[in-house]
Amino acid sequence: MRPVTRTWTIEAIEALGAFTSLLIAAEIFALSENHAYELANSGNFPVPVIRVGRQWRVPTAPILAAAGHQPCRDPHTDGQEPPPAT
């Protein structure tokens, strides 16, 4: 029997933080665990992945971008340089 997977919303992906595991990213992209590792090892995972020791980490920003999500921008600072440090 196939395990039950959750439906990933933009909010749920954002709640993961800056990075997630390869297995969570695979679930988001509806990939099997084996296929996810094959893609990561060959450099063909749908988004960039980072090898940290024996683990794979996946930044969530590219996952959100692949889902067509544009990050919210602060209209007060968008396109402006931050004030100089004093």
PDB file of C-alpha atoms in Angstrom:
ATOM      1  CA  MET A   1       0.000   0.000   0.000  1.00  0.00           C
ATOM      2  CA  ARG A   2       1.270   3.469  -0.900  1.00  0.00           C
ATOM      3  CA  PRO A   3       1.826   5.837   2.054  1.00  0.00           C
ATOM      4  CA  VAL A   4      -0.524   8.770   2.424  1.00  0.00           C
ATOM      5  CA  THR A   5       1.090  12.056   1.457  1.00  0.00           C
ATOM      6  CA  ARG A   6      -0.086  15.488   2.427  1.00  0.00           C
ATOM      7  CA  THR A   7      -1.060  18.256   0.066  1.00  0.00           C
ATOM      8  CA  TRP A   8       1.614  20.932   0.134  1.00  0.00           C
ATOM      9  CA  THR A   9       0.392  24.525   0.194  1.00  0.00           C
ATOM     10  CA  ILE A  10       2.536  27.633  -0.222  1.00  0.00           C
ATOM     11  CA  GLU A  11       2.009  28.342   3.476  1.00  0.00           C
ATOM     12  CA  ALA A  12       3.152  24.855   4.471  1.00  0.00           C
ATOM     13  CA  ILE A  13       6.304  25.157   2.343  1.00  0.00           C
ATOM     14  CA  GLU A  14       7.065  28.604   3.793  1.00  0.00           C
ATOM     15  CA  ALA A  15       6.668  27.147   7.285  1.00  0.00           C
ATOM     16  CA  LEU A  16       9.545  24.739   6.596  1.00  0.00           C
ATOM     17  CA  GLY A  17      12.034  27.574   7.003  1.00  0.00           C
ATOM     18  CA  ALA A  18      14.975  28.360   4.738  1.00  0.00           C
ATOM     19  CA  PHE A  19      15.931  24.725   4.060  1.00  0.00           C
ATOM     20  CA  THR A  20      14.304  21.312   4.114  1.00  0.00           C
ATOM     21  CA  SER A  21      15.398  17.728   3.665  1.00  0.00           C
ATOM     22  CA  LEU A  22      15.628  15.969   0.327  1.00  0.00           C
ATOM     23  CA  LEU A  23      12.812  13.631   1.381  1.00  0.00           C
ATOM     24  CA  ILE A  24      10.414  16.489   2.155  1.00  0.00           C
ATOM     25  CA  ALA A  25      11.340  18.189  -1.134  1.00  0.00           C
ATOM     26  CA  ALA A  26      10.760  14.875  -2.925  1.00  0.00           C
ATOM     27  CA  GLU A  27       7.306  14.653  -1.353  1.00  0.00           C
ATOM     28  CA  ILE A  28       6.503  18.193  -2.499  1.00  0.00           C
ATOM     29  CA  PHE A  29       7.509  17.282  -6.076  1.00  0.00           C
ATOM     30  CA  ALA A  30       5.726  13.881  -5.860  1.00  0.00           C
ATOM     31  CA  LEU A  31       8.971  11.944  -6.320  1.00  0.00           C
ATOM     32  CA  SER A  32       9.802   8.610  -4.745  1.00  0.00           C
ATOM     33  CA  GLU A  33      12.678   8.498  -2.275  1.00  0.00           C
ATOM     34  CA  ASN A  34      14.849   6.440  -4.634  1.00  0.00           C
ATOM     35  CA  HIS A  35      14.181   8.710  -7.609  1.00  0.00           C
ATOM     36  CA  ALA A  36      14.898  11.815  -5.507  1.00  0.00           C
ATOM     37  CA  TYR A  37      18.318  10.455  -4.522  1.00  0.00           C
ATOM     38  CA  GLU A  38      19.065   9.473  -8.127  1.00  0.00           C
ATOM     39  CA  LEU A  39      18.186  12.971  -9.321  1.00  0.00           C
ATOM     40  CA  ALA A  40      20.179  14.660  -6.537  1.00  0.00           C
ATOM     41  CA  ASN A  41      23.254  12.504  -7.167  1.00  0.00           C
ATOM     42  CA  SER A  42      23.111  13.177 -10.912  1.00  0.00           C
ATOM     43  CA  GLY A  43      22.561  16.936 -10.466  1.00  0.00           C
ATOM     44  CA  ASN A  44      19.087  16.756 -12.003  1.00  0.00           C
ATOM     45  CA  PHE A  45      16.798  17.399  -9.017  1.00  0.00           C
ATOM     46  CA  PRO A  46      14.050  19.908  -9.996  1.00  0.00           C
ATOM     47  CA  VAL A  47      15.644  22.616  -7.802  1.00  0.00           C
ATOM     48  CA  PRO A  48      19.192  23.155  -6.518  1.00  0.00           C
ATOM     49  CA  VAL A  49      20.268  20.825  -3.709  1.00  0.00           C
ATOM     50  CA  ILE A  50      23.222  21.136  -1.349  1.00  0.00           C
ATOM     51  CA  ARG A  51      25.262  18.235  -0.043  1.00  0.00           C
ATOM     52  CA  VAL A  52      26.216  18.719   3.625  1.00  0.00           C
ATOM     53  CA  GLY A  53      28.324  15.786   4.731  1.00  0.00           C
ATOM     54  CA  ARG A  54      26.158  12.746   4.094  1.00  0.00           C
ATOM     55  CA  GLN A  55      22.899  14.728   3.989  1.00  0.00           C
ATOM     56  CA  TRP A  56      21.147  16.647   1.246  1.00  0.00           C
ATOM     57  CA  ARG A  57      19.574  20.021   2.069  1.00  0.00           C
ATOM     58  CA  VAL A  58      17.174  21.829  -0.227  1.00  0.00           C
ATOM     59  CA  PRO A  59      16.546  25.585  -0.056  1.00  0.00           C
ATOM     60  CA  THR A  60      12.835  26.313   0.080  1.00  0.00           C
ATOM     61  CA  ALA A  61      12.980  29.531  -1.990  1.00  0.00           C
ATOM     62  CA  PRO A  62      13.534  27.631  -5.265  1.00  0.00           C
ATOM     63  CA  ILE A  63      10.724  25.224  -4.345  1.00  0.00           C
ATOM     64  CA  LEU A  64       8.405  28.190  -3.860  1.00  0.00           C
ATOM     65  CA  ALA A  65       9.596  29.721  -7.133  1.00  0.00           C
ATOM     66  CA  ALA A  66       8.933  26.425  -8.935  1.00  0.00           C
ATOM     67  CA  ALA A  67       5.386  26.618  -7.553  1.00  0.00           C
ATOM     68  CA  GLY A  68       5.051  30.083  -9.078  1.00  0.00           C
ATOM     69  CA  HIS A  69       5.125  31.897  -5.736  1.00  0.00           C
ATOM     70  CA  GLN A  70       6.566  35.403  -5.643  1.00  0.00           C
ATOM     71  CA  PRO A  71       7.898  36.438  -2.223  1.00  0.00           C
ATOM     72  CA  CYS A  72       6.168  39.394  -0.617  1.00  0.00           C
ATOM     73  CA  ARG A  73       8.130  42.602  -0.899  1.00  0.00           C
ATOM     74  CA  ASP A  74       8.188  45.422   1.566  1.00  0.00           C
ATOM     75  CA  PRO A  75       7.025  48.547  -0.324  1.00  0.00           C
ATOM     76  CA  HIS A  76       9.033  50.681   2.110  1.00  0.00           C
ATOM     77  CA  THR A  77      12.374  49.052   1.300  1.00  0.00           C
ATOM     78  CA  ASP A  78      11.881  47.440  -2.125  1.00  0.00           C
ATOM     79  CA  GLY A  79      14.624  48.572  -4.440  1.00  0.00           C
ATOM     80  CA  GLN A  80      16.213  50.855  -1.874  1.00  0.00           C
ATOM     81  CA  GLU A  81      19.612  50.581  -0.288  1.00  0.00           C
ATOM     82  CA  PRO A  82      19.580  49.985   3.451  1.00  0.00           C
ATOM     83  CA  PRO A  83      20.572  52.989   5.550  1.00  0.00           C
ATOM     84  CA  PRO A  84      24.300  53.187   6.373  1.00  0.00           C
ATOM     85  CA  ALA A  85      25.383  51.752   9.694  1.00  0.00           C
ATOM     86  CA  THR A  86      26.262  54.326  12.315  1.00  0.00           C
TER      87      THR A  86
END
